[in-house]
Tab-separated table of C-alpha atoms in Angstrom:
chain	number	residue	atom	x	y	z
A	1	MET	CA	107.423	121.251	131.230
A	2	ASP	CA	110.377	120.088	133.314
A	3	THR	CA	110.630	116.435	132.333
A	4	LYS	CA	112.837	115.571	135.294
A	5	LEU	CA	110.078	116.569	137.721
A	6	ILE	CA	107.499	114.144	136.317
A	7	HIS	CA	105.866	112.010	139.001
A	8	ILE	CA	105.803	108.373	137.931
A	9	SER	CA	102.641	107.815	140.002
A	10	ASP	CA	100.804	109.964	137.413
A	11	TYR	CA	101.423	107.133	134.932
A	12	ASN	CA	99.711	104.371	136.847
A	13	TYR	CA	96.656	102.348	135.861
A	14	ALA	CA	95.021	99.169	137.147
A	15	LEU	CA	96.205	96.156	135.137
A	16	PRO	CA	94.410	92.971	136.245
A	17	ASP	CA	96.573	89.854	136.022
A	18	GLU	CA	94.079	88.191	133.678
A	19	ARG	CA	94.722	90.934	131.090
A	20	ILE	CA	98.421	90.022	130.850
A	21	ALA	CA	98.858	87.640	127.909
A	22	LYS	CA	100.785	84.648	129.250
A	23	TYR	CA	101.011	83.033	125.806
A	24	PRO	CA	100.845	84.373	122.259
A	25	LEU	CA	97.968	83.744	119.868
A	26	ALA	CA	98.292	80.771	117.516
A	27	ARG	CA	98.504	83.212	114.602
A	28	ARG	CA	100.693	86.241	115.292
A	29	ASP	CA	98.926	88.567	112.891
A	30	GLN	CA	95.434	87.838	114.264
A	31	SER	CA	96.086	89.958	117.355
A	32	LYS	CA	93.894	92.992	117.867
A	33	LEU	CA	95.139	96.352	116.608
A	34	LEU	CA	94.120	99.585	118.330
A	35	ILE	CA	94.366	102.616	116.053
A	36	TYR	CA	94.899	106.007	117.675
A	37	ASN	CA	94.661	108.609	114.931
A	38	LYS	CA	94.915	112.243	116.036
A	39	GLY	CA	92.794	111.688	119.127
A	40	LYS	CA	90.290	109.197	117.666
A	41	VAL	CA	90.424	105.545	118.755
A	42	SER	CA	89.224	102.532	116.752
A	43	GLU	CA	90.236	98.895	116.376
A	44	ASP	CA	90.940	96.262	113.755
A	45	ILE	CA	93.065	93.126	113.313
A	46	PHE	CA	96.845	93.391	113.008
A	47	CYS	CA	96.995	91.756	109.564
A	48	ASN	CA	95.164	94.849	108.230
A	49	LEU	CA	97.910	97.221	109.490
A	50	PRO	CA	99.094	98.207	105.959
A	51	ASN	CA	95.656	99.723	105.218
A	52	PHE	CA	96.276	102.413	107.850
A	53	LEU	CA	99.726	103.473	106.621
A	54	PRO	CA	100.511	106.128	104.012
A	55	LYS	CA	101.816	104.682	100.740
A	56	GLY	CA	105.517	105.356	100.223
A	57	ALA	CA	106.279	105.750	103.941
A	58	LEU	CA	109.408	104.299	105.576
A	59	MET	CA	108.934	101.655	108.287
A	60	VAL	CA	111.866	100.800	110.544
A	61	PHE	CA	112.275	97.462	112.365
A	62	ASN	CA	114.702	96.296	115.064
A	63	ASN	CA	116.269	93.053	113.797
A	64	THR	CA	117.899	92.017	117.093
A	65	LYS	CA	117.631	88.357	118.085
A	66	VAL	CA	116.986	87.141	121.636
A	67	ILE	CA	119.765	84.926	122.961
A	68	GLN	CA	119.343	82.063	125.412
A	69	ALA	CA	120.807	84.235	128.129
A	70	ARG	CA	119.837	82.261	131.245
A	71	MET	CA	122.397	79.593	132.249
A	72	HIS	CA	122.279	77.212	135.204
A	73	PHE	CA	125.204	75.584	136.981
A	74	ARG	CA	125.132	73.322	140.012
A	75	LYS	CA	127.824	73.514	142.699
A	76	ASP	CA	129.358	70.374	144.207
A	77	THR	CA	127.185	71.115	147.259
A	78	GLY	CA	124.084	70.828	145.068
A	79	ALA	CA	123.275	74.569	145.159
A	80	LEU	CA	121.792	75.817	141.877
A	81	ILE	CA	123.408	79.019	140.560
A	82	GLU	CA	121.744	81.017	137.778
A	83	ILE	CA	123.907	83.175	135.526
A	84	PHE	CA	122.029	85.696	133.385
A	85	LEU	CA	124.065	87.155	130.511
A	86	LEU	CA	123.642	90.933	130.266
A	87	GLU	CA	126.311	92.273	127.930
A	88	PRO	CA	129.675	91.124	126.544
A	89	ALA	CA	132.792	92.116	128.482
A	90	GLU	CA	135.626	90.461	126.519
A	91	PRO	CA	135.318	90.593	123.567
A	92	SER	CA	132.922	93.523	123.925
A	93	ASP	CA	131.658	93.367	120.329
A	94	TYR	CA	128.479	91.258	120.087
A	95	GLU	CA	129.317	89.700	116.731
A	96	LEU	CA	132.824	88.732	117.805
A	97	MET	CA	131.507	87.407	121.117
A	98	PHE	CA	129.270	84.788	119.545
A	99	GLN	CA	132.054	83.663	117.199
A	100	THR	CA	134.697	83.398	119.942
A	101	THR	CA	136.067	79.982	120.941
A	102	GLY	CA	137.691	78.704	124.139
A	103	HIS	CA	136.956	81.555	126.526
A	104	CYS	CA	135.106	84.831	126.950
A	105	SER	CA	133.641	86.978	129.726
A	106	TRP	CA	130.250	88.630	130.268
A	107	TYR	CA	128.666	91.054	132.682
A	108	CYS	CA	125.971	88.975	134.338
A	109	LEU	CA	123.316	88.921	137.014
A	110	VAL	CA	123.841	86.018	139.397
A	111	GLY	CA	120.999	84.214	141.101
A	112	ASN	CA	121.671	82.529	144.483
A	113	LEU	CA	124.864	84.576	144.737
A	114	LYS	CA	125.210	83.958	148.488
A	115	LYS	CA	125.859	80.278	147.718
A	116	TRP	CA	128.680	81.129	145.283
A	117	LYS	CA	131.279	82.932	147.350
A	118	SER	CA	134.197	81.556	145.349
A	119	GLY	CA	135.350	78.604	143.290
A	120	THR	CA	134.742	77.382	139.764
A	121	LEU	CA	131.377	76.192	138.464
A	122	ARG	CA	131.534	73.379	135.944
A	123	ARG	CA	129.090	71.756	133.565
A	124	ASN	CA	129.500	69.076	130.896
A	125	ILE	CA	127.341	69.389	127.791
A	126	ILE	CA	127.051	67.790	124.351
A	127	VAL	CA	127.666	70.145	121.405
A	128	ASN	CA	127.598	68.739	117.867
A	129	ASP	CA	127.869	65.180	119.257
A	130	LYS	CA	130.993	66.067	121.274
A	131	GLU	CA	131.261	66.411	125.043
A	132	VAL	CA	132.368	69.889	126.060
A	133	SER	CA	133.244	70.973	129.588
A	134	ILE	CA	132.391	74.610	130.373
A	135	THR	CA	133.468	76.466	133.523
A	136	ALA	CA	132.388	79.766	135.062
A	137	ILE	CA	134.554	81.881	137.383
A	138	ARG	CA	133.313	84.991	139.163
A	139	LYS	CA	135.730	87.872	138.694
A	140	SER	CA	134.887	91.496	139.576
A	141	GLU	CA	131.708	93.328	140.533
A	142	HIS	CA	130.294	95.704	137.939
A	143	GLY	CA	127.525	97.804	139.512
A	144	THR	CA	124.698	95.384	140.282
A	145	SER	CA	126.215	92.757	137.974
A	146	HIS	CA	129.346	90.599	138.047
A	147	CYS	CA	131.988	89.892	135.437
A	148	ILE	CA	131.931	86.137	134.801
A	149	GLU	CA	134.697	84.384	132.868
A	150	PHE	CA	133.686	81.328	130.830
A	151	ASN	CA	136.151	78.711	129.573
A	152	TRP	CA	135.496	75.565	127.577
A	153	ASP	CA	137.778	72.814	126.352
A	154	ASP	CA	136.894	72.558	122.653
A	155	PRO	CA	138.612	75.092	120.355
A	156	HIS	CA	136.132	74.304	117.555
A	157	THR	CA	133.034	75.234	119.543
A	158	SER	CA	131.802	78.857	119.515
A	159	PHE	CA	130.089	80.614	122.403
A	160	ALA	CA	126.948	80.853	120.255
A	161	GLU	CA	126.876	77.040	120.104
A	162	ILE	CA	127.488	76.821	123.859
A	163	ILE	CA	124.500	78.964	124.833
A	164	ASP	CA	122.270	77.345	122.223
A	165	VAL	CA	122.773	74.116	124.176
A	166	VAL	CA	123.107	75.253	127.782
A	167	GLY	CA	121.089	78.479	127.781
A	168	GLU	CA	117.387	79.136	128.268
A	169	LEU	CA	115.386	81.860	126.566
A	170	PRO	CA	114.673	84.586	129.169
A	171	ILE	CA	110.958	85.307	128.831
A	172	PRO	CA	109.709	88.353	130.795
A	173	PRO	CA	109.460	87.899	134.571
A	174	TYR	CA	105.861	89.173	134.664
A	175	LEU	CA	104.658	86.098	132.738
A	176	ASN	CA	105.212	84.142	135.965
A	177	ARG	CA	105.922	80.868	134.190
A	178	GLU	CA	108.798	78.702	133.017
A	179	THR	CA	110.203	79.105	129.512
A	180	GLN	CA	108.714	76.533	127.137
A	181	GLU	CA	110.085	75.077	123.927
A	182	SER	CA	107.489	77.027	121.917
A	183	ASP	CA	108.884	80.335	123.266
A	184	LYS	CA	112.063	79.753	121.262
A	185	THR	CA	109.984	80.516	118.181
A	186	THR	CA	107.163	82.717	119.422
A	187	TYR	CA	109.448	85.055	121.445
A	188	GLN	CA	111.465	85.954	118.322
A	189	THR	CA	110.372	88.254	115.516
A	190	VAL	CA	110.201	86.581	112.099
A	191	TYR	CA	112.887	89.015	110.887
A	192	SER	CA	115.298	88.597	113.840
A	193	LYS	CA	118.918	88.258	112.676
A	194	ILE	CA	121.533	89.793	114.968
A	195	LYS	CA	122.066	87.933	118.261
A	196	GLY	CA	122.363	90.014	121.407
A	197	SER	CA	119.073	90.797	123.167
A	198	VAL	CA	117.863	89.360	126.448
A	199	ALA	CA	114.305	90.496	125.678
A	200	ALA	CA	112.377	90.617	122.421
A	201	PRO	CA	111.425	93.879	120.693
A	202	THR	CA	107.843	92.767	121.258
A	203	ALA	CA	106.014	95.138	118.885
A	204	GLY	CA	107.576	93.091	116.104
A	205	LEU	CA	106.123	89.793	117.327
A	206	HIS	CA	102.859	90.466	115.438
A	207	PHE	CA	104.482	90.578	112.007
A	208	THR	CA	104.297	87.553	109.707
A	209	PRO	CA	105.826	87.038	106.250
A	210	GLU	CA	102.334	87.716	104.871
A	211	VAL	CA	102.077	91.096	106.636
A	212	LEU	CA	105.578	92.054	105.481
A	213	GLU	CA	104.603	91.132	101.918
A	214	ALA	CA	101.409	93.205	102.237
A	215	LEU	CA	103.514	96.173	103.376
A	216	ASP	CA	105.663	95.785	100.250
A	217	HIS	CA	102.561	95.643	98.023
A	218	HIS	CA	101.277	98.764	99.785
A	219	GLY	CA	104.458	100.617	98.784
A	220	ILE	CA	105.927	100.796	102.285
A	221	ASP	CA	109.725	101.075	102.283
A	222	ARG	CA	111.266	98.802	104.948
A	223	GLU	CA	114.580	99.273	106.759
A	224	GLU	CA	116.194	97.485	109.697
A	225	LEU	CA	118.481	98.623	112.492
A	226	THR	CA	119.765	96.873	115.595
A	227	LEU	CA	119.294	97.756	119.241
A	228	HIS	CA	120.172	94.981	121.689
A	229	VAL	CA	117.498	94.999	124.384
A	230	GLY	CA	118.977	94.640	127.869
A	231	ALA	CA	117.462	93.341	131.093
A	232	GLY	CA	117.103	96.979	132.110
A	233	THR	CA	114.014	97.129	129.909
A	234	PHE	CA	112.175	95.423	132.808
A	235	LYS	CA	113.751	97.677	135.449
A	236	PRO	CA	110.904	99.285	137.401
A	237	VAL	CA	110.905	102.987	138.138
A	238	LYS	CA	111.309	102.981	141.921
A	239	SER	CA	111.713	106.720	142.458
A	240	GLU	CA	108.694	109.040	142.539
A	241	LEU	CA	110.456	111.666	140.403
A	242	ILE	CA	111.899	110.317	137.185
A	243	GLU	CA	115.031	112.468	137.560
A	244	ASN	CA	116.141	109.874	140.133
A	245	HIS	CA	115.675	106.926	137.758
A	246	GLU	CA	118.800	105.774	135.926
A	247	MET	CA	118.158	104.490	132.415
A	248	HIS	CA	120.057	101.412	131.215
A	249	THR	CA	122.531	101.613	128.334
A	250	GLU	CA	121.626	99.835	125.087
A	251	TYR	CA	123.913	99.087	122.141
A	252	ILE	CA	122.907	100.036	118.625
A	253	ALA	CA	124.084	99.440	115.068
A	254	VAL	CA	122.734	101.413	112.117
A	255	LYS	CA	123.912	100.935	108.523
A	256	ARG	CA	124.859	103.870	106.325
A	257	GLU	CA	122.154	102.801	103.838
A	258	THR	CA	119.516	103.130	106.576
A	259	VAL	CA	120.602	106.692	107.413
A	260	GLU	CA	120.550	107.486	103.682
A	261	LYS	CA	117.042	106.036	103.383
A	262	LEU	CA	115.876	108.201	106.288
A	263	LEU	CA	117.216	111.289	104.512
A	264	LYS	CA	115.380	110.304	101.321
A	265	HIS	CA	112.180	110.046	103.347
A	266	ASN	CA	112.502	113.566	104.766
A	267	CYS	CA	113.779	112.079	108.059
A	268	HIS	CA	110.262	110.731	108.729
A	269	ALA	CA	109.802	107.133	109.892
A	270	ILE	CA	107.179	104.728	111.185
A	271	ALA	CA	108.887	102.954	114.085
A	272	VAL	CA	108.099	99.365	114.972
A	273	GLY	CA	108.514	99.274	118.738
A	274	THR	CA	109.988	101.497	121.402
A	275	THR	CA	113.490	100.101	120.743
A	276	SER	CA	113.367	101.410	117.159
A	277	VAL	CA	112.113	104.734	118.548
A	278	ARG	CA	115.033	105.041	120.959
A	279	THR	CA	117.525	104.216	118.217
A	280	LEU	CA	116.064	106.590	115.615
A	281	GLU	CA	115.712	109.483	118.030
A	282	SER	CA	119.235	108.865	119.386
A	283	LEU	CA	120.621	109.257	115.857
A	284	TYR	CA	119.535	112.888	115.849
A	285	TYR	CA	121.555	113.655	118.994
A	286	MET	CA	124.575	111.735	117.692
A	287	GLY	CA	124.480	113.877	114.558
A	288	CYS	CA	124.212	117.048	116.677
A	289	LYS	CA	127.401	116.021	118.521
A	290	LEU	CA	129.199	115.472	115.218
A	291	MET	CA	128.172	118.907	113.951
A	292	LYS	CA	129.910	120.395	116.996
A	293	ASN	CA	132.908	118.045	116.877
A	294	PRO	CA	133.350	116.015	113.649
A	295	ASP	CA	136.287	114.049	115.092
A	296	LEU	CA	134.437	112.160	117.835
A	297	GLY	CA	134.911	108.394	118.184
A	298	GLU	CA	132.090	105.843	118.296
A	299	THR	CA	131.995	105.614	122.096
A	300	GLU	CA	131.836	109.421	122.361
A	301	LEU	CA	128.625	109.385	120.324
A	302	HIS	CA	126.833	107.708	123.260
A	303	VAL	CA	123.593	109.563	124.059
A	304	ASN	CA	123.230	110.307	127.757
A	305	GLN	CA	119.898	110.034	129.530
A	306	TRP	CA	119.101	113.745	129.782
A	307	GLU	CA	120.948	114.971	126.708
A	308	PRO	CA	117.780	115.708	124.675
A	309	TYR	CA	116.586	118.124	127.363
A	310	GLU	CA	119.823	120.116	127.662
A	311	ASN	CA	121.032	123.064	125.517
A	312	ASN	CA	117.763	122.973	123.590
A	313	ASP	CA	118.157	126.391	121.947
A	314	GLU	CA	121.408	125.229	120.385
A	315	LYS	CA	119.885	121.940	119.131
A	316	MET	CA	116.720	123.582	117.775
A	317	GLU	CA	118.829	125.215	115.076
A	318	ILE	CA	119.933	121.800	113.786
A	319	THR	CA	117.415	120.061	111.524
A	320	PRO	CA	117.114	116.252	111.435
A	321	SER	CA	118.416	116.355	107.828
A	322	GLN	CA	121.560	118.225	108.879
A	323	SER	CA	122.083	115.865	111.789
A	324	LEU	CA	121.738	112.671	109.732
A	325	GLN	CA	123.936	114.082	106.977
A	326	ALA	CA	126.624	114.690	109.623
A	327	ILE	CA	126.461	110.967	110.499
A	328	ILE	CA	126.880	109.959	106.838
A	329	ASP	CA	129.819	112.342	106.431
A	330	TRP	CA	131.414	110.939	109.609
A	331	LEU	CA	130.960	107.340	108.416
A	332	ASP	CA	132.522	108.215	105.060
A	333	ARG	CA	135.485	110.004	106.662
A	334	ASN	CA	136.129	106.974	108.838
A	335	HIS	CA	135.540	104.465	106.012
A	336	LEU	CA	132.723	102.801	107.957
A	337	ARG	CA	129.558	101.163	106.604
A	338	THR	CA	127.832	100.903	109.987
A	339	LEU	CA	127.494	103.175	113.003
A	340	HIS	CA	128.081	101.285	116.269
A	341	SER	CA	127.356	103.167	119.464
A	342	SER	CA	125.067	103.195	122.498
A	343	THR	CA	122.205	105.146	124.017
A	344	GLN	CA	120.777	105.798	127.431
A	345	ILE	CA	118.039	108.114	126.163
A	346	ILE	CA	114.878	108.560	128.225
A	347	ILE	CA	111.856	109.733	126.245
A	348	ALA	CA	109.148	111.233	128.437
A	349	PRO	CA	106.562	114.044	128.279
A	350	GLY	CA	108.370	117.227	127.308
A	351	TYR	CA	110.412	115.380	124.675
A	352	ASP	CA	110.247	116.728	121.117
A	353	TYR	CA	110.217	113.857	118.584
A	354	LYS	CA	112.574	114.488	115.666
A	355	ILE	CA	112.214	111.497	113.332
A	356	VAL	CA	109.434	109.118	114.438
A	357	LYS	CA	106.034	110.184	113.062
A	358	MET	CA	104.005	106.980	113.627
A	359	LEU	CA	104.527	104.157	116.109
A	360	VAL	CA	103.522	100.480	116.269
A	361	THR	CA	103.749	99.292	119.866
A	362	ASN	CA	102.242	96.935	122.446
A	363	PHE	CA	100.573	97.925	125.729
A	364	HIS	CA	103.103	98.601	128.469
A	365	GLN	CA	103.318	98.170	132.213
A	366	PRO	CA	101.990	100.843	134.564
A	367	GLN	CA	104.595	103.313	135.838
A	368	SER	CA	107.178	102.253	133.236
A	369	THR	CA	109.550	104.335	131.127
A	370	LEU	CA	107.886	102.801	128.045
A	371	LEU	CA	104.545	104.282	129.086
A	372	LEU	CA	106.302	107.654	129.478
A	373	LEU	CA	107.600	107.299	125.897
A	374	VAL	CA	104.073	106.587	124.605
A	375	SER	CA	102.631	109.524	126.552
A	376	ALA	CA	105.233	111.848	125.055
A	377	PHE	CA	104.342	110.566	121.576
A	378	VAL	CA	100.574	111.100	121.908
A	379	HIS	CA	100.966	114.428	123.740
A	380	GLY	CA	99.696	113.090	127.071
A	381	ASP	CA	96.635	111.295	125.645
A	382	TRP	CA	97.707	107.834	126.843
A	383	HIS	CA	94.703	107.442	129.205
A	384	LYS	CA	92.280	107.448	126.261
A	385	ILE	CA	94.272	104.659	124.578
A	386	TYR	CA	94.678	102.490	127.664
A	387	ASP	CA	91.101	102.994	128.874
A	388	TYR	CA	89.842	101.863	125.472
A	389	ALA	CA	92.153	98.815	125.489
A	390	LEU	CA	91.053	97.813	129.005
A	391	CYS	CA	87.355	98.225	128.152
A	392	HIS	CA	87.576	96.348	124.831
A	393	ASP	CA	89.289	93.164	125.906
A	394	PHE	CA	92.785	93.899	124.594
A	395	ARG	CA	95.633	91.686	125.822
A	396	PHE	CA	98.595	93.430	127.473
A	397	LEU	CA	102.428	93.307	127.583
A	398	SER	CA	104.903	91.201	125.579
A	399	TYR	CA	102.562	88.556	124.153
A	400	GLY	CA	99.601	90.939	124.077
A	401	ASP	CA	97.875	92.966	121.362
A	402	SER	CA	99.195	95.901	119.370
A	403	SER	CA	98.494	99.548	118.641
A	404	LEU	CA	99.231	101.983	115.841
A	405	LEU	CA	99.738	105.502	117.174
A	406	ILE	CA	99.396	108.536	114.884
A	407	PRO	CA	99.688	111.758	116.907
């Protein structure tokens, strides 16, 4: 099929507001678990997930951490300006960004922009018992976002400390409520480590230390990678044909040991969440590039939106093992322990999965690119899954229930 000619209206379903989980359950791992196994649908409780997984399999998690990306400043006129951090501009490296002191700049969405034509926004805050003055200056436009320069007057205070004080956790807009203190805990996975996301990899929200321990006892091999989830994850598909929808870019980091582990597991993985899927599948196309040109730089490894659907005959000759080995060889030649790059991949019906063999994921919005990804994974059988979930009282979206998909 021609993936670009898919009509997004074919991926619609009625989602009543009362089925959207506004808050998580008191116990993460007591959420319902839908099991789709080769066309058959059943249900259980999430804490029993390990019972449905093959012993010795490799499960891959996204260890990104949600940052308090929403900042508010008030102008002298009293106008409230919201600045929503999207991605680092200077320094552009996420790790360096959160360690930086004194000044930095971000690409941001700006709320109430018409009230902030020019001038400096200022706010005084208390960080580690010291008063710190932080300013924001609007610099250049960057697509739909703006480059905002932040400066603060304490050389001992990092930007991570600044946003921990002044920022708010950006819960999804479809929850239609204010962020609450409890969200700081419940909207993070228990294994989150690397700061950078503006939305949680929500499939991971169901895991508890007890479930992770049960996976270990069950002989499941666990690996982590990082994909920083951007605000684009909530971007609706507004065009009828998906060829007119532009996917957002997301930044990934994958350790050499993780690529090695994938090779040891025959390049087969159980992905926790669509973000892990997009990272794992992007690795294949990065390796394909390196097999053609071993001297590419990190930024040149970026996977474009339609790349998986182009020159397919050429790519079909490259196995996932060859592709991942090319990444390891490239890392070794460049004396690197971690691959840092980015992906814009869109996974939709017509896509041929290379690495992901099983998927743990939540229930996604109608007419979303995430629903397209699920449909591609279950070979178009998404209606059976979603009809069952709607008829059996499953909770939907970020704080909702979970599913295990085995095509």
